[in-house]
Coordinates of C-alpha atoms and ligand atoms in Angstrom, one line a residue:
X20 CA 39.8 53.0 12.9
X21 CA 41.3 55.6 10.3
X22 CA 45.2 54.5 12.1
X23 CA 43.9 50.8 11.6
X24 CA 42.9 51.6 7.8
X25 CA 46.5 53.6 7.4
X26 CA 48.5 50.8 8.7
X27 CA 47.0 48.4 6.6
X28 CA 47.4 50.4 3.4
X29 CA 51.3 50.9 4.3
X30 CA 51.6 47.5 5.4
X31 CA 49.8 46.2 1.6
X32 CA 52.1 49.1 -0.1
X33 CA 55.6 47.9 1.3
X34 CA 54.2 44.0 0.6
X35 CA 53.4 45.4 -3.5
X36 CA 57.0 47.2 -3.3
X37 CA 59.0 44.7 -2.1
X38 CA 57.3 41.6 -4.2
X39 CA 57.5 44.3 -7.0
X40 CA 61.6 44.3 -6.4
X41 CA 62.0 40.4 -5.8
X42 CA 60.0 39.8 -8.8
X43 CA 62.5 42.4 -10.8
X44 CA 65.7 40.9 -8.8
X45 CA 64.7 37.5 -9.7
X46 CA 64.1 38.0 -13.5
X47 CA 67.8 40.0 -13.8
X48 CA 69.7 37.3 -12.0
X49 CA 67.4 34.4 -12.6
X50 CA 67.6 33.1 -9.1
X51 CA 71.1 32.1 -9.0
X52 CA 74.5 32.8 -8.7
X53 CA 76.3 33.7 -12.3
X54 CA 79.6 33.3 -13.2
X55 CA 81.9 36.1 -14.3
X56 CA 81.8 34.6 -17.6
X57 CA 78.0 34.5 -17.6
X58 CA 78.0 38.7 -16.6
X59 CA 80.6 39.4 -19.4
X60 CA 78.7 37.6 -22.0
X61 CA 74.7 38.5 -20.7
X62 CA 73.9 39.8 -24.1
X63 CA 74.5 36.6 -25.6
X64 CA 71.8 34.3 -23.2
X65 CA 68.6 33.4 -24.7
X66 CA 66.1 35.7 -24.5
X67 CA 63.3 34.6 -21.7
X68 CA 62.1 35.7 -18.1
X69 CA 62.0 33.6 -15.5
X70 CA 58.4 34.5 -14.4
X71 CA 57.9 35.2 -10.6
X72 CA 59.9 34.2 -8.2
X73 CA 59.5 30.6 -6.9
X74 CA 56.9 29.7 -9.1
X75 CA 58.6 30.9 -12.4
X76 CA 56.4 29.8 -15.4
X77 CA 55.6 26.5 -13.7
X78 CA 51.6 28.0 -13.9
X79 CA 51.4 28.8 -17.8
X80 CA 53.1 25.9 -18.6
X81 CA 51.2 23.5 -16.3
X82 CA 47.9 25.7 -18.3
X83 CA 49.2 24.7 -21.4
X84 CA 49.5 21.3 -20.9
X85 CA 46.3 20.3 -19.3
X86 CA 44.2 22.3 -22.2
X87 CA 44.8 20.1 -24.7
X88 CA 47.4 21.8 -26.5
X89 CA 50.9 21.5 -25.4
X90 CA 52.2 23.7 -27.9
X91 CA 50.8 26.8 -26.8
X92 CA 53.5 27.5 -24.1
X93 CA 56.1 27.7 -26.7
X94 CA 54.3 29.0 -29.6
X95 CA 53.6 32.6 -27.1
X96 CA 57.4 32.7 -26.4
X97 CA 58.3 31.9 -30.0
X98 CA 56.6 34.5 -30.8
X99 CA 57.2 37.0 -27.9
X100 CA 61.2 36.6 -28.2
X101 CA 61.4 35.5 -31.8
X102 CA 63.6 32.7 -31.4
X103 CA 62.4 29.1 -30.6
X104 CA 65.3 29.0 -27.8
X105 CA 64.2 30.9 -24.9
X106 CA 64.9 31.0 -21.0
X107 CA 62.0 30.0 -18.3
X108 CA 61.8 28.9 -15.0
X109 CA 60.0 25.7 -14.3
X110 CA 59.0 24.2 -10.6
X111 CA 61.5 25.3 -8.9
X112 CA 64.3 25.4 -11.5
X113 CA 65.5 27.8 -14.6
X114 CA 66.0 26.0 -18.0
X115 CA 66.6 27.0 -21.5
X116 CA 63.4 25.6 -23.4
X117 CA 64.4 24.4 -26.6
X118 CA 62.1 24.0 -29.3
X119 CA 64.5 24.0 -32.3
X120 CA 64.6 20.6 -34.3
X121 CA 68.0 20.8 -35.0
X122 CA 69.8 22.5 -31.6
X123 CA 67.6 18.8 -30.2
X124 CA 69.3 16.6 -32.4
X125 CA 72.4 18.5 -31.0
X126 CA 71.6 17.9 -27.8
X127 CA 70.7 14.0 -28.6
X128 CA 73.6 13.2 -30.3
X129 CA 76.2 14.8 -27.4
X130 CA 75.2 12.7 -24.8
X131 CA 77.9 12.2 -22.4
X132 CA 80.2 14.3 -24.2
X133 CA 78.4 18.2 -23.7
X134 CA 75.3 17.2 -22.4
X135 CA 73.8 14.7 -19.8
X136 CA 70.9 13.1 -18.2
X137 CA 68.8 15.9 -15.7
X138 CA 65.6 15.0 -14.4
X139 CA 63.8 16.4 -11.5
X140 CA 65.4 15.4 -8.1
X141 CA 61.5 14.4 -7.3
X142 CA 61.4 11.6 -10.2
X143 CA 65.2 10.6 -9.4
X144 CA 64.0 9.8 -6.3
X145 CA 61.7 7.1 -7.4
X146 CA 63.6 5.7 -10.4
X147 CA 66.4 5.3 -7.7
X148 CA 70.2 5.4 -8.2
X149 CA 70.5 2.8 -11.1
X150 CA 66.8 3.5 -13.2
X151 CA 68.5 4.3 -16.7
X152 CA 68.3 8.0 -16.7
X153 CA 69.5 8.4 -13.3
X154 CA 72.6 6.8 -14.4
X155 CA 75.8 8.0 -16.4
X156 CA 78.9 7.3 -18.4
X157 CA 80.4 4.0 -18.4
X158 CA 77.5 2.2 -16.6
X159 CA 74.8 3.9 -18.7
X160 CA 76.3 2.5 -21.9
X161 CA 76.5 -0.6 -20.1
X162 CA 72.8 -1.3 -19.3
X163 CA 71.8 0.7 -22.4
X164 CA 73.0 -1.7 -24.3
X165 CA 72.3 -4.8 -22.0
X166 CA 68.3 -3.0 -23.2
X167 CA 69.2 -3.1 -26.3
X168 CA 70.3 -6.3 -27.2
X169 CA 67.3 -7.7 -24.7
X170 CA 64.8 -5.9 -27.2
X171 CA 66.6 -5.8 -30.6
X172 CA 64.8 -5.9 -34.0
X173 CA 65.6 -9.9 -34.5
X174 CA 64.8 -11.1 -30.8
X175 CA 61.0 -9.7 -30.8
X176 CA 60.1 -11.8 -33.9
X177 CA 61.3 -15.1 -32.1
X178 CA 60.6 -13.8 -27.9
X179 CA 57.8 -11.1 -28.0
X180 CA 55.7 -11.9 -31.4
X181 CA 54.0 -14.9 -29.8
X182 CA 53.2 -13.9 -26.3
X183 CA 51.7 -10.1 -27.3
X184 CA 48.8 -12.0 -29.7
X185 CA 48.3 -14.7 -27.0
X186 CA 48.0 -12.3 -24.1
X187 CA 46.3 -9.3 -26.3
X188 CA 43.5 -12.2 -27.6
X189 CA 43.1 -13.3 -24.0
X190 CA 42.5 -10.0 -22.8
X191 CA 40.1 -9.1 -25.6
X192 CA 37.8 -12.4 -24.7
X193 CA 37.7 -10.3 -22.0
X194 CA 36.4 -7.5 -23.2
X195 CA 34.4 -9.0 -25.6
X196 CA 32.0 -10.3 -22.7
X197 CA 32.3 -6.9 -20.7
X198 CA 31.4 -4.9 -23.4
X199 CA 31.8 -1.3 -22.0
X200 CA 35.2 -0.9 -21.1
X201 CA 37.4 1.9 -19.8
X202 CA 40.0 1.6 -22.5
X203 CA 43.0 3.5 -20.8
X204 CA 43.1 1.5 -17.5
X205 CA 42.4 -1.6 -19.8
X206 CA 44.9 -1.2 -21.5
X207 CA 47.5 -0.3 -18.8
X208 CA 46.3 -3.2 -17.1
X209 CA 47.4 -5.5 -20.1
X210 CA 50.9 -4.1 -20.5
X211 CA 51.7 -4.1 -17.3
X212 CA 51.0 -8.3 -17.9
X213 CA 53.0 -8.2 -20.7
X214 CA 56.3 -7.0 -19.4
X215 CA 55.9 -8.5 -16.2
X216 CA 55.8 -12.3 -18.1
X217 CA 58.6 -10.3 -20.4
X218 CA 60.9 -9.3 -17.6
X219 CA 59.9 -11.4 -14.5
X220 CA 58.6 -14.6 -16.1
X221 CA 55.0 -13.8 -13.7
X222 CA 52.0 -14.7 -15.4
X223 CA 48.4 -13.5 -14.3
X224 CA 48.1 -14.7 -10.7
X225 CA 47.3 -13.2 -7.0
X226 CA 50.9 -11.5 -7.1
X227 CA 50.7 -10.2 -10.8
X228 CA 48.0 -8.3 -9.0
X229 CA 49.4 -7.5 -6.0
X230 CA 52.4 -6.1 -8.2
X231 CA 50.3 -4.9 -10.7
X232 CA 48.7 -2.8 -7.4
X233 CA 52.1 -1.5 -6.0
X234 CA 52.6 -0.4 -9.5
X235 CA 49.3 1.9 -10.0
X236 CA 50.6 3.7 -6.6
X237 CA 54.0 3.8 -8.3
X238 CA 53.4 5.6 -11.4
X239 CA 50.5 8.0 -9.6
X240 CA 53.6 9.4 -8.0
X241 CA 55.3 10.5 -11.3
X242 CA 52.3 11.7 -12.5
X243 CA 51.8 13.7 -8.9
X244 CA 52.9 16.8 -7.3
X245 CA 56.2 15.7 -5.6
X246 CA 55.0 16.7 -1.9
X247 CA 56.6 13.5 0.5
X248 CA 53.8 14.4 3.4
X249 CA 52.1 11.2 4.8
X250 CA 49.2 10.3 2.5
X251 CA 50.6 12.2 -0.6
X252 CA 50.4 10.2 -4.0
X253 CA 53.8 11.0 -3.8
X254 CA 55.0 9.2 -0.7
X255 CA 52.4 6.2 -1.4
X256 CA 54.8 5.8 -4.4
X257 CA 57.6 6.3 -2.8
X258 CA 56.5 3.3 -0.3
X259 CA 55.0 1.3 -3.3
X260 CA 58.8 2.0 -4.8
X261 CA 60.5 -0.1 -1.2
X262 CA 58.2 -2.6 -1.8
X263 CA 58.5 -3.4 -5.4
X264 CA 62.5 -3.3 -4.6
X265 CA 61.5 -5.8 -2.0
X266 CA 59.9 -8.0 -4.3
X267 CA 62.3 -8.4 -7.3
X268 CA 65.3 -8.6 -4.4
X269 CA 63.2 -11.9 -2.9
X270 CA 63.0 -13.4 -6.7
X271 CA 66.5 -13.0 -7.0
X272 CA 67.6 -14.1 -4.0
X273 CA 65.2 -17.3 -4.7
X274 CA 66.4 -17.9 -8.2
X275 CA 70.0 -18.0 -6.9
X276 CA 69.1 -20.5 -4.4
X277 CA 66.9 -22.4 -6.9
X278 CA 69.3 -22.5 -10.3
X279 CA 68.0 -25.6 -11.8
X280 CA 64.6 -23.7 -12.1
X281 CA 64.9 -21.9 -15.6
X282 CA 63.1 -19.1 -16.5
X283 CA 63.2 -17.5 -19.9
X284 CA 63.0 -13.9 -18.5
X285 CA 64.8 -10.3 -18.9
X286 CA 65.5 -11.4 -15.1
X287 CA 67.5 -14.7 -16.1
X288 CA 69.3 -12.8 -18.4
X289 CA 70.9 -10.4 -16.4
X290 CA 71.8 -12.6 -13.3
X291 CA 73.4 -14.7 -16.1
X292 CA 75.2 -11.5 -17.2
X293 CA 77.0 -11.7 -13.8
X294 CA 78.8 -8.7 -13.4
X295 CA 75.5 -6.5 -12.0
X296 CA 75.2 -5.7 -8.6
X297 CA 71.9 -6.8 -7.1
X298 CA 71.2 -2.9 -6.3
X299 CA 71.4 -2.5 -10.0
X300 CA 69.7 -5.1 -11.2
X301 CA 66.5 -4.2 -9.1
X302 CA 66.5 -0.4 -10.2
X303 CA 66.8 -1.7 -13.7
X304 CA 64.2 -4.1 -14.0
X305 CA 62.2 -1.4 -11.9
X306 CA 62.4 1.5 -15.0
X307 CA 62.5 -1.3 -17.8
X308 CA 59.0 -2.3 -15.8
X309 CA 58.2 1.7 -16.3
X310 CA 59.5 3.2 -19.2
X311 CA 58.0 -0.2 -20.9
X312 CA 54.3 -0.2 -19.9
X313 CA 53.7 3.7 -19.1
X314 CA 54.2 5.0 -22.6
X315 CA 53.2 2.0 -24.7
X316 CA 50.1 1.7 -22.7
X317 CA 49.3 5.5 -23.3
X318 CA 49.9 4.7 -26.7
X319 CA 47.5 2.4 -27.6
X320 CA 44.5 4.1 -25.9
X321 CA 45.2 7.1 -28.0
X322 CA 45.3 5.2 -31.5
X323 CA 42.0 3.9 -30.5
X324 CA 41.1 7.4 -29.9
X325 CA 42.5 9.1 -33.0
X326 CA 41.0 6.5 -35.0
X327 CA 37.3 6.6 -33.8
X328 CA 37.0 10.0 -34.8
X329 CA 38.4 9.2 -38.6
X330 CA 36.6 6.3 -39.5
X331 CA 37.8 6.8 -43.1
X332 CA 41.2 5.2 -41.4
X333 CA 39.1 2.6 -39.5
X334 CA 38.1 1.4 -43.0
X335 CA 41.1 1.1 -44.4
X336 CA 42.7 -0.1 -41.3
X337 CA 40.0 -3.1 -41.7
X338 CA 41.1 -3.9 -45.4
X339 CA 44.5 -4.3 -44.4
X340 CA 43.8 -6.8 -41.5
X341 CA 41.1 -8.8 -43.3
X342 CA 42.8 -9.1 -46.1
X343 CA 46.0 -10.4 -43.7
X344 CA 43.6 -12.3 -41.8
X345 CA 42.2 -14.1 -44.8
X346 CA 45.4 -15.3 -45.9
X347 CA 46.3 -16.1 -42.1
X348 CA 43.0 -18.0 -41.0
X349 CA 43.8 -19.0 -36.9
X350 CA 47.5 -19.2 -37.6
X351 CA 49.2 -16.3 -35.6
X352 CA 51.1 -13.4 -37.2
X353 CA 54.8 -13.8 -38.4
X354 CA 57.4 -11.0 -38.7
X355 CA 56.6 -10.9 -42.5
X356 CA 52.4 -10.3 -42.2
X357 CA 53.7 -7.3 -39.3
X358 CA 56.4 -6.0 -41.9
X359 CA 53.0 -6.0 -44.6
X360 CA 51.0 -3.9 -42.7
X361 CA 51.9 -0.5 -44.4
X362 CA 48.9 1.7 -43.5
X363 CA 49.4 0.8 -39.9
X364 CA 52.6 1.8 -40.1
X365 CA 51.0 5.3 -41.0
X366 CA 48.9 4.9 -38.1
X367 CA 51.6 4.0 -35.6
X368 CA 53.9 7.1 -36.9
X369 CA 51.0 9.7 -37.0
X370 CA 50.0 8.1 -33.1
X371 CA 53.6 8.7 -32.3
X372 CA 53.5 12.2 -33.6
X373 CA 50.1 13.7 -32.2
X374 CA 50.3 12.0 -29.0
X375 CA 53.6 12.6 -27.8
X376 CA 54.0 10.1 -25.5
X377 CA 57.4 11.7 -24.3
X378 CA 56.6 15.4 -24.4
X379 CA 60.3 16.5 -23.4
X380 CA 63.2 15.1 -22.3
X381 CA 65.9 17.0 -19.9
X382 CA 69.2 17.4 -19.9
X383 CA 72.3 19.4 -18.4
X384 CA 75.2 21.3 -20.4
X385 CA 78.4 20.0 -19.0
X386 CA 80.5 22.6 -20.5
X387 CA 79.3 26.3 -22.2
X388 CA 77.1 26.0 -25.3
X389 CA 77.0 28.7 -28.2
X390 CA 73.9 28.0 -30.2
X391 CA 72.7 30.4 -33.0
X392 CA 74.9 32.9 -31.0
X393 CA 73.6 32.4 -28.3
X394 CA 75.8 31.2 -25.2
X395 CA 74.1 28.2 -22.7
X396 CA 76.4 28.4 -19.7
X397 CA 77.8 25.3 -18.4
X398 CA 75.2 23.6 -15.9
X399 CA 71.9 25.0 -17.2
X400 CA 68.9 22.2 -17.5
X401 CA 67.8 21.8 -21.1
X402 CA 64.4 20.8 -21.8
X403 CA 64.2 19.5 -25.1
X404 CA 60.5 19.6 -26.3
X405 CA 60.3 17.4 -28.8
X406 CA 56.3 17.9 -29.3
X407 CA 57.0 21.4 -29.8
X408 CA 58.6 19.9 -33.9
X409 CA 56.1 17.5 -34.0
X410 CA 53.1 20.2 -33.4
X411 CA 54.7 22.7 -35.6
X412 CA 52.7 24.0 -38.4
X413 CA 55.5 24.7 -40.9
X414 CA 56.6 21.3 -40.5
X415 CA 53.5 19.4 -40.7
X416 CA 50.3 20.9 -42.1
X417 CA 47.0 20.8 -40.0
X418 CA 49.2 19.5 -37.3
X419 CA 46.5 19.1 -34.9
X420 CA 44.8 16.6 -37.0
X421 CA 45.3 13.3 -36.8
X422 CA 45.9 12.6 -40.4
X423 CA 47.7 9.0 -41.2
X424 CA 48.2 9.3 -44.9
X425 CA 50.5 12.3 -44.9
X426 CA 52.6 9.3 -44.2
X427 CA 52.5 7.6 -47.1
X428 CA 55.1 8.8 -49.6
X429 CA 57.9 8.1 -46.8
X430 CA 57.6 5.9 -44.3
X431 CA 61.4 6.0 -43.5
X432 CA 61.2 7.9 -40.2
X433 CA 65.3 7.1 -38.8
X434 CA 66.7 10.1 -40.3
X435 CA 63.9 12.7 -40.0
X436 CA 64.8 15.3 -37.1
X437 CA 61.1 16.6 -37.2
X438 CA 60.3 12.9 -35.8
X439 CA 61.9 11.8 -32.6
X440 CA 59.3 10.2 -30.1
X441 CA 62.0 8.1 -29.3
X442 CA 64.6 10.4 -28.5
X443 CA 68.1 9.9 -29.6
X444 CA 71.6 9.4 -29.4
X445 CA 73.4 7.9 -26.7
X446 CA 69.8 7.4 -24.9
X447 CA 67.4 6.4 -28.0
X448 CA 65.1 4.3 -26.5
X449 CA 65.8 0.7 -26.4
X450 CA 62.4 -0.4 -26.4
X451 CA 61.8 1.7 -30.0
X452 CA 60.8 -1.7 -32.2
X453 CA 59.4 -3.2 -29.3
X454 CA 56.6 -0.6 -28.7
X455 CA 55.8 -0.2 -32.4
X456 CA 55.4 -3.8 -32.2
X457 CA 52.9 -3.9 -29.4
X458 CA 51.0 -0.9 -31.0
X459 CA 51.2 -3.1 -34.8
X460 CA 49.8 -6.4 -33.5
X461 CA 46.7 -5.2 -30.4
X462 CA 45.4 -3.0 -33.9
X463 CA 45.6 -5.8 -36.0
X464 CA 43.9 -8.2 -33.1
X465 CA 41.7 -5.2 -32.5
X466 CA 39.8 -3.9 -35.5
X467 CA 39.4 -7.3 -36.9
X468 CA 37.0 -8.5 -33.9
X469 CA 35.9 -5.0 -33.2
X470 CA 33.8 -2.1 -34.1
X471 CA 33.5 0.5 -31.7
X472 CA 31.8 3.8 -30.0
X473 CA 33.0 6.3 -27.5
X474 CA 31.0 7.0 -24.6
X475 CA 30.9 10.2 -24.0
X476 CA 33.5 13.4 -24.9
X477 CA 36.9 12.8 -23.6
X478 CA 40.1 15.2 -22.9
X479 CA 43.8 14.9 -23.3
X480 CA 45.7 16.4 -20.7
X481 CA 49.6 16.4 -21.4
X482 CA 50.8 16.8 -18.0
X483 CA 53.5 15.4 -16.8
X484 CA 52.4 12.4 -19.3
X485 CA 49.7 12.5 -21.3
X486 CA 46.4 10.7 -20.5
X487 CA 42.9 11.0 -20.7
X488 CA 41.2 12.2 -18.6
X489 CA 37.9 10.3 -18.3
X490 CA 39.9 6.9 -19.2
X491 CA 38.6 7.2 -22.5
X492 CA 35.3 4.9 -22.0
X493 CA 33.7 2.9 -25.1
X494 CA 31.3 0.5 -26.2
X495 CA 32.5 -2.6 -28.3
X496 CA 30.5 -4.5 -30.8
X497 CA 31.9 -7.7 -32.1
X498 CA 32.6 -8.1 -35.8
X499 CA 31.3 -11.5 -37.8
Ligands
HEM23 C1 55.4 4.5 -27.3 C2 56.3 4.0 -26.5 C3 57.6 4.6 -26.1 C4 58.0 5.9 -26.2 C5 57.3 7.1 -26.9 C6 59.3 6.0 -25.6 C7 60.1 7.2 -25.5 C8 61.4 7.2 -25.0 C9 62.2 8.4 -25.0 C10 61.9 9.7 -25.6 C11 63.4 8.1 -24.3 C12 64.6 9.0 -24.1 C13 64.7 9.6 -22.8 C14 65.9 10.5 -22.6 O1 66.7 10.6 -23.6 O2 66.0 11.2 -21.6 C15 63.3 6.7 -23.9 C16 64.2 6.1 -23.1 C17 64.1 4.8 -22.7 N1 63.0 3.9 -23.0 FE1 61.4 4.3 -24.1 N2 59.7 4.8 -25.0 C18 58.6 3.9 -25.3 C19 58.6 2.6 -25.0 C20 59.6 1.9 -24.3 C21 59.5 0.5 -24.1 C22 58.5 -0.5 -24.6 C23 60.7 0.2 -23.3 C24 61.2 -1.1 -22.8 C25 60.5 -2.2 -22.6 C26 61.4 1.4 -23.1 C27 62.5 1.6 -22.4 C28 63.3 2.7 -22.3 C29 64.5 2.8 -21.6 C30 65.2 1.7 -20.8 C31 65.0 4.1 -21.8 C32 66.3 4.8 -21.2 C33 67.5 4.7 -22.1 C34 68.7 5.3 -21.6 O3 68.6 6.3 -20.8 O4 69.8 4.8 -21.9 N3 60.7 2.4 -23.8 N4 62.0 6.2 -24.3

């Protein structure tokens, strides 16, 4: 018995020593092979650890994030290296965190040139080859600005102004019989209608469901851990992913056979563009279908959310849209009455701000970087957190608090590097005015027939995109 005892005590001892001297190897070398210029210049990295081995930080980061305050991550780190540029190791992979407003707009604005693209070979894998971010150079300019022209400032008043307030007063009939509703699936659910009339020209119907179905299975998988073992969330998307493919593929190869049938559809467009490969044009449509309902969706819920516990914004929310409304009667809103609404402007930005729709975004240094003297070797993953400026106390006070006015004296938000839910540069999202619009019009359409009550206490939890997590449940009460 004693000789069982000693052997297990060796056996635990060697296990403590040798995790003990992985843990240390790990943290000096970072779990990777350096360069010769990296050894000569290791003075000059960011400072940082790279946690224990395999699992790096990935724990007290994935902490952060689900407890309702994202920023805590960085604000430890800012605090325990004095710099807010700092070394981690995240699932699987070592980054340099970045939480500095201006190194990010650095990082924005060389796109292609120092820096590109880098996401998670797990999401790659479902965005596919062509989905925007998976895509560089040349092609990415391409299709960016295929995006952009599809969604610039001057086509939404004339394409996108008319369908939102149909399909948002349709949906609210809805909801106006239901009357408990579980705001963040409704609202995903109305999106997802929106840009599949937008891009694919389907209105509600047994396949808008069927799609809309493939879809929920779809984005489950980004939002999953990226384990591709039968049953996984993560292989049900990646299943859901073939069979969307499938689907946009069969309505192409229809609409070629079939070109006397017009559609006026993102779809239409880009066959009419002519020069895309079919390969492309799926994978495209695919993340447009993505990129456009996921965070706009998320959006919306949480201005509801923000604004039910700050009714003094509810009020003057209302004062805006009545008076707009009185002036309107049944006519439907025109560019002009959206451009009016100057509160919910205030609203939208502070939304943006607090709810970080896009926490961070990820890229890699395609040559060495010096930053603050710092050096970033060539082919280190960025992640640049752009909540960690929009959380930051010394840039906005009570920044917790959802607090609308402190947007009043200056509304103009394109040059302010403390504000970039959109991103930036070469990859500023194309779909900037288009979700600002979406947000502008369902709160017009909503606090003029509503008033409102949650049910019940709900959570945000950041991680990998924010959502809450009891689908934010409330109780409507139509207004006279
Ligand atoms: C609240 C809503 C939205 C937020 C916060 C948001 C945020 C972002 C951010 C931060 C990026 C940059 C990603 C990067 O640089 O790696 C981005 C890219 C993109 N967004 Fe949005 N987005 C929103 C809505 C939309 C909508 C409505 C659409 C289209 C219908 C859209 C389409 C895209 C596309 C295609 C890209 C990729 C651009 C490229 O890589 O060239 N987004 N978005």
């Amino acid at each position: 018995m004693a000789d069982q005892i000693s052997f297990v005590l060796v056996v635990f001892t060697v296990a403590v020593a040798l995790l003990h001297f992985i843990h240390r190897w790990w943290n000096i070398h970072g779990g990777r092979k350096r360069s010769n210029n990296e050894e000569n210049q290791e003075a000059r990295l960011p400072p940082g650890s790279t946690g224990w081995p395999l699992i790096g930080e990935s724990f007290s980061f994935y902490r952060s994030m689900t407890r309702n305050h994202p920023r805590k991550f960085i604000d430890d780190r800012e605090k325990r290296y004095n710099s807010d540029i700092f070394i981690s190791h995240l699932f699987g992979r070592r980054v340099v965190v970045s939480a500095d407003p201006q190194f990010n707009k650095f990082v924005l604005q060389n796109e292609g040139r120092l820096f590109k693209a880098q996401y998670y070979e797990s999401f790659k894998t479902l965005i596919g080859n062509y989905g925007l971010l998976s895509v560089h150079g040349d092609l990415q300019r391409k299709l960016h600005g295929i995006a952009v022209n599809l969604l610039r400032f001057e086509r939404l008043g004339v394409d996108f102004m008319e369908e939102i307030q149909s399909l948002v007063h349709s949906t609210l009939d809805r909801w106006a019989e239901m009357k408990d509703i579980a705001l963040q699936n409704e609202c995903h659910q109305m999106i997802l209608n929106l840009m599949a009339k937008q891009l694919l020209d389907l209105s509600p119907s047994k396949e808008t469901t069927e799609i809309c179905g493939l879809f929920v299975d779809y984005t489950n998988a980004m939002l999953s851990i990226p384990i591709k073992i039968p049953g996984s969330n993560y292989a049900k998307g990646i299943k859901a992913r073939q069979l969307l493919i499938r689907k946009i593929s069969e309505m192409i190869k229809e609409r070629r056979n079939h070109p006397q049938v017009l559609h006026n559809d993102l779809l239409a467009k880009l066959l009419e563009e002519g020069s895309l490969s079919d390969e492309i044009i799926c994978d495209f449509i695919l993340f447009l279908l993505f990129a456009g309902h996921e965070t706009s969706s998320r959006a919306l819920t949480s201005a509801i959310k923000f604004l039910t516990y700050c009714p003094e914004a509810v009020e003057q929310m209302q004062k805006e849209h009545d008076a707009i409304l009185k002036i309107k009667g049944v006519h439907k809103l025109e560019w002009e009455d959206y451009k009016s609404m100057k509160f919910t402007q205030c609203v939208i930005n502070e939304t943006l701000r607090l709810g970080n729709f896009s926490l961070a975004i990820s890229r890699e240094a395609t040559k060495d970087i010096t930053v603050k003297d710092y050096l970033i070797p060539k082919g280190s993953m960025i992640l640049v957190v752009l909540a960690a400026t929009h959380l930051r106390e010394s840039s906005y006070t009570e920044a917790l608090i959802f607090n609308p006015w402190r947007w009043e004296p200056d509304q103009d938000v394109s040059n302010n590097v403390l504000f970039t839910p959109f991103g930036g540069g070469g990859r500023l999202c194309p779909g900037y005015h288009l979700a600002k619009l979406e947000l502008a019009l369902f709160l017009h359409i909503f606090v003029t027939r509503f008033r409102w009550e949650a049910l019940g206490n709900d959570r945000t939890s950041y991680f990998p995109l924010p959502y809450l997590t009891e689908g934010f449940p409330i109780r409507l009460h139509c207004r006279q």
